[in-house]
Short mmCIF file of C-alpha atoms in Angstrom, two decimals:
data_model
loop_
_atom_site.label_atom_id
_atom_site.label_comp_id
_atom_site.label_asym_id
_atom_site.label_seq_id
_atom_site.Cartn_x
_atom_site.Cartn_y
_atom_site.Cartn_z
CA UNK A 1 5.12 17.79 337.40
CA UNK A 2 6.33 21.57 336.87
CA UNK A 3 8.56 24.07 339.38
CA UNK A 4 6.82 27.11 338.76
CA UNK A 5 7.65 30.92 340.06
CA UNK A 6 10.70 31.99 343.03
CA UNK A 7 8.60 30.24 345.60
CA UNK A 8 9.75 26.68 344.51
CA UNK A 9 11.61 25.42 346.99
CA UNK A 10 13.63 23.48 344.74
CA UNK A 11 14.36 26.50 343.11
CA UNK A 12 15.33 28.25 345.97
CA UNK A 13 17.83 25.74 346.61
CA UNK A 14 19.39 25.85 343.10
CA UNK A 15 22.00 28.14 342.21
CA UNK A 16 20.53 28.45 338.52
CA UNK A 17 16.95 28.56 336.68
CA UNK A 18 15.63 24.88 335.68
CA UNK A 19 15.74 24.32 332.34
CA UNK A 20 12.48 22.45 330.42
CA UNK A 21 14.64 19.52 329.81
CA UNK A 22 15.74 19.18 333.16
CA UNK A 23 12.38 19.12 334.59
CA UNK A 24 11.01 16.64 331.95
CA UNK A 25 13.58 13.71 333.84
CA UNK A 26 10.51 14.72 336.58
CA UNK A 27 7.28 15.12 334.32
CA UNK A 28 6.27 10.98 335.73
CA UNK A 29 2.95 9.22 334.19
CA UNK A 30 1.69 8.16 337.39
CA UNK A 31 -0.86 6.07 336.20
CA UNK A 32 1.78 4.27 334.28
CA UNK A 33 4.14 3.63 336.89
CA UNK A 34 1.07 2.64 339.20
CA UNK A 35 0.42 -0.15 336.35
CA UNK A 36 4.08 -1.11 335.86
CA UNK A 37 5.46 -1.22 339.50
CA UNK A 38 2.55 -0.63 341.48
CA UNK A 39 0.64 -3.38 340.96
CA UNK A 40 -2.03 -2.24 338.81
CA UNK A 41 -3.59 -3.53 335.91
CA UNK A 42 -3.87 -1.75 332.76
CA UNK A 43 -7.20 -2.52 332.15
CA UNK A 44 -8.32 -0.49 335.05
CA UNK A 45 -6.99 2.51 332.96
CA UNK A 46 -9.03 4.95 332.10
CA UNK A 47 -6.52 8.09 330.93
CA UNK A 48 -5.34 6.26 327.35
CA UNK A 49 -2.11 5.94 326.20
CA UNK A 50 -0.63 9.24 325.62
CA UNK A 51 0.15 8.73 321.86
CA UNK A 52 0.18 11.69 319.80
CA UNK A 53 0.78 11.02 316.01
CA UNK A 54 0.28 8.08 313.58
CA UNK A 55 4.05 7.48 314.07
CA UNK A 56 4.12 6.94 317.74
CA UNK A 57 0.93 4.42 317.06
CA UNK A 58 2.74 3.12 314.26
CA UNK A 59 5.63 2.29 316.93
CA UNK A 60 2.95 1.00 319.97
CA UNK A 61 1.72 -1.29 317.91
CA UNK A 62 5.27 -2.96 316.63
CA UNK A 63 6.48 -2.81 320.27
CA UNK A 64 3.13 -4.92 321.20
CA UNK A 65 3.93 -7.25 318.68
CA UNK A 66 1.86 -6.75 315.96
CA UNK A 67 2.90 -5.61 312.87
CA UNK A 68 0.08 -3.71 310.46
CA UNK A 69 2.00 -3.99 307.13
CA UNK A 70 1.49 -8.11 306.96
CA UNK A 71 -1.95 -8.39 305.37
CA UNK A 72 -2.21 -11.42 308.03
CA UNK A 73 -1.48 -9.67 311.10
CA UNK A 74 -3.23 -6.32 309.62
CA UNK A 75 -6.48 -8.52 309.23
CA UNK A 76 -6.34 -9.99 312.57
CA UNK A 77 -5.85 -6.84 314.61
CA UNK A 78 -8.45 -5.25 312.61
CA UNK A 79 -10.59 -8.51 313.31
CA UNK A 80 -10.39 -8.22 316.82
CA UNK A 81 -11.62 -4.69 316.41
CA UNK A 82 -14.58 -5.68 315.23
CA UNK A 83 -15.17 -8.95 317.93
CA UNK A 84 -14.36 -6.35 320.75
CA UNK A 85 -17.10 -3.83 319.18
CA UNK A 86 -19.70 -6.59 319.06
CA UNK A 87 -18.54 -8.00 322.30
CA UNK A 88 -19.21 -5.01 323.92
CA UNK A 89 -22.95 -4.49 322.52
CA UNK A 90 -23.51 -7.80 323.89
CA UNK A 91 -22.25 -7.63 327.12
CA UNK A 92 -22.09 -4.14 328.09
CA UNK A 93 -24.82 -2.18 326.26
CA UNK A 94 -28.58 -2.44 326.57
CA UNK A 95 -30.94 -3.51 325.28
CA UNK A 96 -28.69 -6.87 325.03
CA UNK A 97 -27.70 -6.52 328.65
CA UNK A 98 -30.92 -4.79 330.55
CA UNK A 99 -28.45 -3.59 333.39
CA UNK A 100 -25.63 -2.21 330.30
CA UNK A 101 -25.50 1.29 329.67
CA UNK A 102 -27.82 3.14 327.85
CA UNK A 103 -25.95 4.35 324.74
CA UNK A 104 -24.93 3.48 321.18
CA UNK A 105 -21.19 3.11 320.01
CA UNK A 106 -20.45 6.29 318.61
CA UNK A 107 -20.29 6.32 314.51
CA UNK A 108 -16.91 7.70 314.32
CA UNK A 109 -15.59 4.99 316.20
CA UNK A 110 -17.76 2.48 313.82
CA UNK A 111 -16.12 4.17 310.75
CA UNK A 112 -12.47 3.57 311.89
CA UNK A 113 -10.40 2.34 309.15
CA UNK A 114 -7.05 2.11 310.36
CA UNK A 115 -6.50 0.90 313.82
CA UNK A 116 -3.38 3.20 314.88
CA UNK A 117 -6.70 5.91 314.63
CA UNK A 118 -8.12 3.88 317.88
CA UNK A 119 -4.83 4.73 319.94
CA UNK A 120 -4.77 8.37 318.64
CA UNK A 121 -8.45 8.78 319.72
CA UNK A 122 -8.01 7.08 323.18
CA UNK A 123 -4.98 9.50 324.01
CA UNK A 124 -6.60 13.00 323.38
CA UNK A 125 -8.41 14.12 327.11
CA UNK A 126 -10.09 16.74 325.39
CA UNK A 127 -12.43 13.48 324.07
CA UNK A 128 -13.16 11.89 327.17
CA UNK A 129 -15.00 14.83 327.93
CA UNK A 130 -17.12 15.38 324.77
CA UNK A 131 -20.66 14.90 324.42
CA UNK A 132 -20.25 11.26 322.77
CA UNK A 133 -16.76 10.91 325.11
CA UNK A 134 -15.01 8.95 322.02
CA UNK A 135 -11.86 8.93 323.87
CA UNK A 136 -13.32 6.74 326.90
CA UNK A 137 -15.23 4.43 323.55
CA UNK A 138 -12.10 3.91 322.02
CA UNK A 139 -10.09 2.98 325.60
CA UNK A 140 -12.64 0.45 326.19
CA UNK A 141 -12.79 -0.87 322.69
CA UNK A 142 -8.73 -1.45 322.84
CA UNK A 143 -8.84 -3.17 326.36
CA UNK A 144 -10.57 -5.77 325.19
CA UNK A 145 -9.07 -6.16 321.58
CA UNK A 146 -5.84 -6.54 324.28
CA UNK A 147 -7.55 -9.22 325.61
CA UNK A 148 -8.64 -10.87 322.73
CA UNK A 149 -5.22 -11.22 321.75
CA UNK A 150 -3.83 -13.07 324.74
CA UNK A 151 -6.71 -15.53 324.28
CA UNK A 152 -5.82 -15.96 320.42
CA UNK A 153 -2.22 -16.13 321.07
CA UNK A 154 -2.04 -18.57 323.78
CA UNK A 155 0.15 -21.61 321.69
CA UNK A 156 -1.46 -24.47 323.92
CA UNK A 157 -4.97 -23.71 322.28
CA UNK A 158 -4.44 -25.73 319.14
CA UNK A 159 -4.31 -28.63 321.16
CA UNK A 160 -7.29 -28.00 323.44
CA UNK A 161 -8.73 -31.55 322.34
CA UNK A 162 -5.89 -33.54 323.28
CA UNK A 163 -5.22 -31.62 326.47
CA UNK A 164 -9.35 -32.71 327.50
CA UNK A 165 -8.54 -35.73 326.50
CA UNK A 166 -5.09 -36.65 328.21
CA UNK A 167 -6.42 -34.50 331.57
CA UNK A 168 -10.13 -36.62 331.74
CA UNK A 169 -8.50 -40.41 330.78
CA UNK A 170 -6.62 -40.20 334.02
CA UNK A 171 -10.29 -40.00 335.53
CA UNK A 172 -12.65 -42.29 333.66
CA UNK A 173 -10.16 -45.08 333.85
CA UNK A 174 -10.93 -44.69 337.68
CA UNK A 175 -14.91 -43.93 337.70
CA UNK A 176 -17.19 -46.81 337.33
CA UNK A 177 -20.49 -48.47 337.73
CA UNK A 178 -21.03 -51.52 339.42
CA UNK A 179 -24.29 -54.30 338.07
CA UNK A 180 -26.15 -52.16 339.99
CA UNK A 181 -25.99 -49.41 338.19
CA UNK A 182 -24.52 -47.73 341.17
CA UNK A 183 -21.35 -45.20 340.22
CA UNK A 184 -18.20 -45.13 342.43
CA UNK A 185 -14.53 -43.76 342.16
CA UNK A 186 -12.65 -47.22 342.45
CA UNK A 187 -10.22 -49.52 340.57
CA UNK A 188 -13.06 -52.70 341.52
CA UNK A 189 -16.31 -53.32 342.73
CA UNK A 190 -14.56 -54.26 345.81
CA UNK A 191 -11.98 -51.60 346.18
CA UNK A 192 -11.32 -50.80 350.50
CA UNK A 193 -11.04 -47.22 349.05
CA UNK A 194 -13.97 -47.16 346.88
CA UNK A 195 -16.18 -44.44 347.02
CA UNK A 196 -19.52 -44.02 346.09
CA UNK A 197 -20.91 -41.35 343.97
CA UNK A 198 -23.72 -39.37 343.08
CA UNK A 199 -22.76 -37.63 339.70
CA UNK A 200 -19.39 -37.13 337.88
CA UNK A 201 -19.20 -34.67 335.49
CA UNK A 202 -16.08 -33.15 333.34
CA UNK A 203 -16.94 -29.64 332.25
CA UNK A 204 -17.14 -28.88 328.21
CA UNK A 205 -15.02 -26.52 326.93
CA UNK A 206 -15.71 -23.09 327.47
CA UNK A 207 -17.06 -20.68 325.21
CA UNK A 208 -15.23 -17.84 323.76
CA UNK A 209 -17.26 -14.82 325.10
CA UNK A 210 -17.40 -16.87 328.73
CA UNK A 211 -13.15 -17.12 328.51
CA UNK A 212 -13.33 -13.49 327.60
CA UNK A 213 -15.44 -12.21 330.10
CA UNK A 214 -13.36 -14.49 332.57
CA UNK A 215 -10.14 -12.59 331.80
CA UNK A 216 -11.32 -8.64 331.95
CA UNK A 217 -12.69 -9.49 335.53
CA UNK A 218 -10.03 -10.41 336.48
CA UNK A 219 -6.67 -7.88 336.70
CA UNK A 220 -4.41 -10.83 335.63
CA UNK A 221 -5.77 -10.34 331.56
CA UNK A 222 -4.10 -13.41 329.85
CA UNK A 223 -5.13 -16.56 328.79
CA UNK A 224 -2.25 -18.15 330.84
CA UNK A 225 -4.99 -17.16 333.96
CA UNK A 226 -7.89 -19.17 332.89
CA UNK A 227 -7.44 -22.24 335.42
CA UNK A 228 -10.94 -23.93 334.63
CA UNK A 229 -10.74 -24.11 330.91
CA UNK A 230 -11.01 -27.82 332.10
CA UNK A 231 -12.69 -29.04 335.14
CA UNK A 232 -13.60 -32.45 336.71
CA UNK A 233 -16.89 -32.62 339.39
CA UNK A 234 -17.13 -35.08 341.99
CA UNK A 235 -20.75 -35.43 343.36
CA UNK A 236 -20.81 -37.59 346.86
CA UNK A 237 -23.64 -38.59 348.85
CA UNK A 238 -22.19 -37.18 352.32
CA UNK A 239 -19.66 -34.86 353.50
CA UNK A 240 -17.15 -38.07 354.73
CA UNK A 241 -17.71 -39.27 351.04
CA UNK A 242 -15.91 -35.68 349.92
CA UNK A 243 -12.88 -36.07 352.12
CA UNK A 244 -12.31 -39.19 350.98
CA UNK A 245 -11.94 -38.68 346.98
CA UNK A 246 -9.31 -36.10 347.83
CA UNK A 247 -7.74 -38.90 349.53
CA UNK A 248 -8.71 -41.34 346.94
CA UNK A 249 -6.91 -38.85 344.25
CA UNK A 250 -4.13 -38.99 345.97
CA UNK A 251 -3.38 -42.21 347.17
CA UNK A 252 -3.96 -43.74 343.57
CA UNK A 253 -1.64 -40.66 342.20
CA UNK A 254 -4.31 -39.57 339.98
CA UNK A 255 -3.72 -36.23 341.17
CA UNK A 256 0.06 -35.03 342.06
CA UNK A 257 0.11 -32.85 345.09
CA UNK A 258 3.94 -31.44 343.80
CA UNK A 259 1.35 -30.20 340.33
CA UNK A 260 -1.18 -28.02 342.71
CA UNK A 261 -1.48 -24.08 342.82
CA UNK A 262 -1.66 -23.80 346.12
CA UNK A 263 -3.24 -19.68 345.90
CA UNK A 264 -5.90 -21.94 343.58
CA UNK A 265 -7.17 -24.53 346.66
CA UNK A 266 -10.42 -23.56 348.05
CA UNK A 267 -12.68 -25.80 350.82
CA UNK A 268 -15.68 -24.26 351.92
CA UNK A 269 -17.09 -27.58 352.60
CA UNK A 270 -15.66 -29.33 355.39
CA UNK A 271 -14.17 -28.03 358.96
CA UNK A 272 -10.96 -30.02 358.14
CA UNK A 273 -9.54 -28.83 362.46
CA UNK A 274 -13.25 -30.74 363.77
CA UNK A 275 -12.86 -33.35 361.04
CA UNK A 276 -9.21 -33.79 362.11
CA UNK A 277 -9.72 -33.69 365.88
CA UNK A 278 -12.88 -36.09 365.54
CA UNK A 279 -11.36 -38.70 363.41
CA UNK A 280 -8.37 -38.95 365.80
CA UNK A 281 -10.44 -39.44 369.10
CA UNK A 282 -12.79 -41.85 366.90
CA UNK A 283 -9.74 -44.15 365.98
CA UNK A 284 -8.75 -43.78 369.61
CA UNK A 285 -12.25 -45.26 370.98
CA UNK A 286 -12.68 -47.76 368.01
CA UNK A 287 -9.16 -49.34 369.04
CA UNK A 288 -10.50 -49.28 372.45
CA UNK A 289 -13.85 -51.23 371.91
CA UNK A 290 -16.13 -48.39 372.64
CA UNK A 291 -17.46 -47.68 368.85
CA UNK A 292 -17.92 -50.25 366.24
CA UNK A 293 -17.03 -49.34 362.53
CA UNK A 294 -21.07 -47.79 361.88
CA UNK A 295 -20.40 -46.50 364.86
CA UNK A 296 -17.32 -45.09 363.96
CA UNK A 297 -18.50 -43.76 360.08
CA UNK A 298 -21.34 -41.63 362.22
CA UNK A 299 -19.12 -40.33 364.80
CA UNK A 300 -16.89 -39.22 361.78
CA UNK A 301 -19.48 -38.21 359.34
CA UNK A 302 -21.28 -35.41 361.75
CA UNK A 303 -17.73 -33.77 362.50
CA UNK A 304 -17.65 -33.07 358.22
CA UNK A 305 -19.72 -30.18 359.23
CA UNK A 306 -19.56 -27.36 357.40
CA UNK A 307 -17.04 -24.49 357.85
CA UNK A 308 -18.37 -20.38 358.02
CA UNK A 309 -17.78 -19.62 354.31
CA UNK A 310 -14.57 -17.43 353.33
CA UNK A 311 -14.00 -16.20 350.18
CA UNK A 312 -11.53 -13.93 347.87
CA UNK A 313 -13.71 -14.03 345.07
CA UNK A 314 -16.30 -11.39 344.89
CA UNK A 315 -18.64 -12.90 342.59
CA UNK A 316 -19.22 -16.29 344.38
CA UNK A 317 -22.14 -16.55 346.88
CA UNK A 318 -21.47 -16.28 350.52
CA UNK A 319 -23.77 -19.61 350.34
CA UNK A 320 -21.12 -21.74 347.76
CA UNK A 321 -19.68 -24.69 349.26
CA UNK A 322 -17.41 -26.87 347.70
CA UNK A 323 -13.77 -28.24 347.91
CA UNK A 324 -12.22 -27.14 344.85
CA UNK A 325 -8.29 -26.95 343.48
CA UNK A 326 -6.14 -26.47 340.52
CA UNK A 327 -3.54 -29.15 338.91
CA UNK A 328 -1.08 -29.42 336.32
CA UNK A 329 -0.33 -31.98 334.10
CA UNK A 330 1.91 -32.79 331.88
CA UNK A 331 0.27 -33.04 328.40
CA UNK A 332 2.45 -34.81 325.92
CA UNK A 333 1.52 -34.49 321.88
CA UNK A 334 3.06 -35.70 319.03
CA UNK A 335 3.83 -33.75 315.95
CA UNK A 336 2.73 -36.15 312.88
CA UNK A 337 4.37 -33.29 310.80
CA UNK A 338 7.89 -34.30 312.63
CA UNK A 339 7.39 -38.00 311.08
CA UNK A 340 6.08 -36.43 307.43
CA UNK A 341 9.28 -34.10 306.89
CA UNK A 342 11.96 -37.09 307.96
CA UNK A 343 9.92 -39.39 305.65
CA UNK A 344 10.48 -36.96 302.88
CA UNK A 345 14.13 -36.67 303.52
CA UNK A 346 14.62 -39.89 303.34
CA UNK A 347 12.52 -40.22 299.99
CA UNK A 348 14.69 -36.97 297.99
CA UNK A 349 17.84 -38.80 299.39
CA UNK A 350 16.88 -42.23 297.84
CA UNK A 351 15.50 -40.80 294.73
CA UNK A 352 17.21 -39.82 291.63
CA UNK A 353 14.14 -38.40 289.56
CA UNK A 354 13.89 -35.47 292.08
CA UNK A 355 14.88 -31.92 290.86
CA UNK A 356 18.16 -30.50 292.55
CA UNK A 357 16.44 -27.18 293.42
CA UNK A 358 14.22 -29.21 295.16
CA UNK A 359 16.35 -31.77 296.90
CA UNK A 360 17.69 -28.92 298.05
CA UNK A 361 15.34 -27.35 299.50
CA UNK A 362 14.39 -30.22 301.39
CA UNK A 363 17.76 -30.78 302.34
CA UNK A 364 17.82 -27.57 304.24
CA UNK A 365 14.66 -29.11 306.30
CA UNK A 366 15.87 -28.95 309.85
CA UNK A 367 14.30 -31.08 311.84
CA UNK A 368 16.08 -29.59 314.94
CA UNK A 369 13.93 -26.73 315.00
CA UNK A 370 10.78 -28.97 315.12
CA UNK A 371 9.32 -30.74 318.04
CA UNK A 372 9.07 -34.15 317.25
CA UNK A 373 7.01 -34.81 320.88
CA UNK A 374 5.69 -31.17 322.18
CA UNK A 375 5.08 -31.19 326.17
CA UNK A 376 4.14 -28.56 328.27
CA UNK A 377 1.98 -28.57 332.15
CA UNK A 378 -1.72 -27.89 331.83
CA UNK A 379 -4.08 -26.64 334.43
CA UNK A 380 -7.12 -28.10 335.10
CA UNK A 381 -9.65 -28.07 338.41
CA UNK A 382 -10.92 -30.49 340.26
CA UNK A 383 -14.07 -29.71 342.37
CA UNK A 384 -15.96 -31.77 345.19
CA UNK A 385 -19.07 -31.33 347.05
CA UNK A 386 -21.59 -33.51 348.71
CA UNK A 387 -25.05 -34.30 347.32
CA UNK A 388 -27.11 -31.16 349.71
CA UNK A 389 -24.70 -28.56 348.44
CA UNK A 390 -24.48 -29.43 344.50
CA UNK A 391 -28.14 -29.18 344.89
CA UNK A 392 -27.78 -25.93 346.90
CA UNK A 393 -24.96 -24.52 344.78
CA UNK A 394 -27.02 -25.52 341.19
CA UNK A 395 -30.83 -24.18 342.63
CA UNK A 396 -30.51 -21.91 345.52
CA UNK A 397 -28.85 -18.56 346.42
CA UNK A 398 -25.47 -19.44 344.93
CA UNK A 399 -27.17 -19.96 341.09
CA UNK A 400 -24.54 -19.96 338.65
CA UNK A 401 -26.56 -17.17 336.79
CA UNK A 402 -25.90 -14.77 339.41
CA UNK A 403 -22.61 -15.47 339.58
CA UNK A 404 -22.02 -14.81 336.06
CA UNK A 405 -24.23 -11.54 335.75
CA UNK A 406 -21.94 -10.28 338.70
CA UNK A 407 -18.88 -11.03 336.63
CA UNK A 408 -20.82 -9.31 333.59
CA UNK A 409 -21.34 -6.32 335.72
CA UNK A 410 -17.41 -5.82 337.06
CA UNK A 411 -16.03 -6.30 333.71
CA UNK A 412 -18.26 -3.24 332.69
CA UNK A 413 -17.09 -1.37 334.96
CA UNK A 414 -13.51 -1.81 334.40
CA UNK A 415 -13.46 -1.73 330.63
CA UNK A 416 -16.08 1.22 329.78
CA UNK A 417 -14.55 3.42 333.16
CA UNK A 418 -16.87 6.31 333.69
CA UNK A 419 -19.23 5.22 331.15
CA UNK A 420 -20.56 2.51 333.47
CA UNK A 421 -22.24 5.47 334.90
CA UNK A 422 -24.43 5.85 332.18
CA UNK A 423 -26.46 3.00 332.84
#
């Protein structure tokens, strides 16, 4: 922001001339502030970074975390500008996507060497407006190497496998099939809370381009966001059948009600006020002799109706119904390497043919600084829907294709900014 000429007010009220430095405490980045206190996401930026010099890049980049003069961290960083280029012919560029836009990534940006030259290029305006608009290639190209590096940093992905595992045994110890081949959520063939089912599925892990489309539709760009990296599907033959696994889940404590995200819990499946209302004047005329239990099952199964559909997602159908929330758990690993090192200790310390240098070393081992038994919560969702909708949410308006090409189609727009237009 400048004061320019006698007619500023503000320097009509001041007894002297500003001076430069004085007004630069005023010269604000709005769109920075917008992203740091406004509530904005950075990868809805599309102005750069305002870096001017290989020395400001050189000091971006160490702030961010990385630092270019380990060949390790050089190589990754320069790794993840190559996924993100590829990425984005994939996703975002025809002829790969037939709805991308309808251009090439521009040589110079191809021929980049040293990534501090990426920041440069994305902070120079006079290049978003060029004929090849390198500035806006190189913006897009570093929000999703930003990406990319939340997903690769995320400590809990090592143990993805054991997580599955730990999250899904809680499950299949509870999901069985009786001699008739018939599958049910139950401890028993006779379990007074069984509940019949028809399909349970846990969800394989998710692809790499799927988690990072996932994150740059979404402002919230970390890995820490991904909520269904794990999921668990219940399949029932009615709507009644639905109500009752959450209550199965949680009378059996297989799923902890203190562990749920409550912004995360979804039910576009069942009116839960009719359901309520029903099932209370139901009870009321069972324990009065008017309705027998079939009686009663009916009376309570048509008040599962389903609800008008409301949703805060913008790339599910109108037409998706499920119930559907998010848990944590408590995954707890052991570190085999914690056992290893104390075994060695205890091996220098009872051996004499050991080298001092090495003993040592060894000795210096702190095992303190190790976990011996790693822990840390988990999320994982849980969704439920009734036989007519899993076949309406798989094969009808609501296809799961649709939903991702929509998700396809708003990270476009947000990472390539006014080159979406060139479609």
């Amino acid at each position: 922001m400048e004061f320019r000429g006698p007619s500023s007010k503000l320097e009509r009220l001041m007894p002297v001339r500003l001076s430069d430095p004085f007004k630069a405490r005023f010269e604000f980045d709005w769109e920075s502030l917008d992203i740091m206190i406004g509530g904005r996401s950075s990868i809805d930026s599309i102005h750069g970074f305002r870096i001017h010099g290989m020395e400001q890049a050189d000091q971006f980049i160490r702030s961010y975390g990385y630092d270019l003069s380990d060949p390790i961290e050089g190589a990754e960083a320069f790794g993840n500008f190559h996924e993100a280029i590829n990425f984005i012919r994939r996703y975002f560029l025809k002829p790969e996507n037939p709805e991308g836009i309808a251009a090439e990534v521009p040589r110079k940006l191809l021929e980049i060497s040293d990534i501090r030259e990426l920041l440069i290029l994305a902070s120079q305006p006079e290049l978003y407006a060029g004929a090849d608009r390198l500035g806006m290639w190189a913006c897009g190209v570093l929000k999703v190497m930003h990406t990319i590096a939340h997903m690769d940093q995320d400590l809990r992905t090592p143990y993805f496998g054991e997580v599955q595992k730990q999250i899904f045994d809680r499950f299949y110890k509870a999901v069985h099939r009786d001699d008739q081949n018939r599958l049910y959520l139950g401890e028993r063939n006779d379990d007074p809370a069984r509940v019949d089912l028809a399909m349970f599925e846990t969800k394989p892990k998710k692809t790499r381009d799927s988690t990072l489309l996932k994150l740059l539709h979404k402002p919230e760009s970390v890995a820490e966001e991904v909520f269904d990296r794990v999921g668990i599907r219940f399949v029932t033959h009615d709507l009644l059948g639905a109500v009752r696994v959450v209550k199965y889940l949680r009378d059996r404590m297989i799923v902890m009600p203190p562990n749920l995200k409550p912004s995360r819990s979804r039910n576009t499946l069942v009116d839960l006020v009719d359901f309520r209302k029903a099932l209370a004047e139901g009870i009321a005329n069972f324990d009065a002799g008017k309705l027998n239990e079939e009686q009663l099952v009916g009376v309570v199964q048509r008040a599962a109706h389903r609800p008008t559909p409301e949703s805060d997602n913008p790339h599910s159908s109108q037409y998706y119904r499920a119930i559907q929330f998010t848990v944590r758990q408590l995954v707890k690993l052991r570190n085999p390497l914690f056992e290893d090192i104390r075994a060695l200790k205890g091996l220098v310390k009872e051996s004499e043919a050991v080298q001092p240098e090495l003993t040592k070393l060894i000795e210096r081992l702190d095992l303190k600084h190790l976990p011996r038994a790693p822990s840390f919560f988990y999320p994982f969702e849980v969704q439920i829907v009734d036989r007519e909708g899993h076949e309406e949410n798989e094969r009808g308006r609501s296809a799961h294709s649709e939903y991702k090409k929509s998700q396809v189609m708003t990270a476009l727009a947000r990472v390539m900014g006014p080159l979406a237009a060139l479609r």
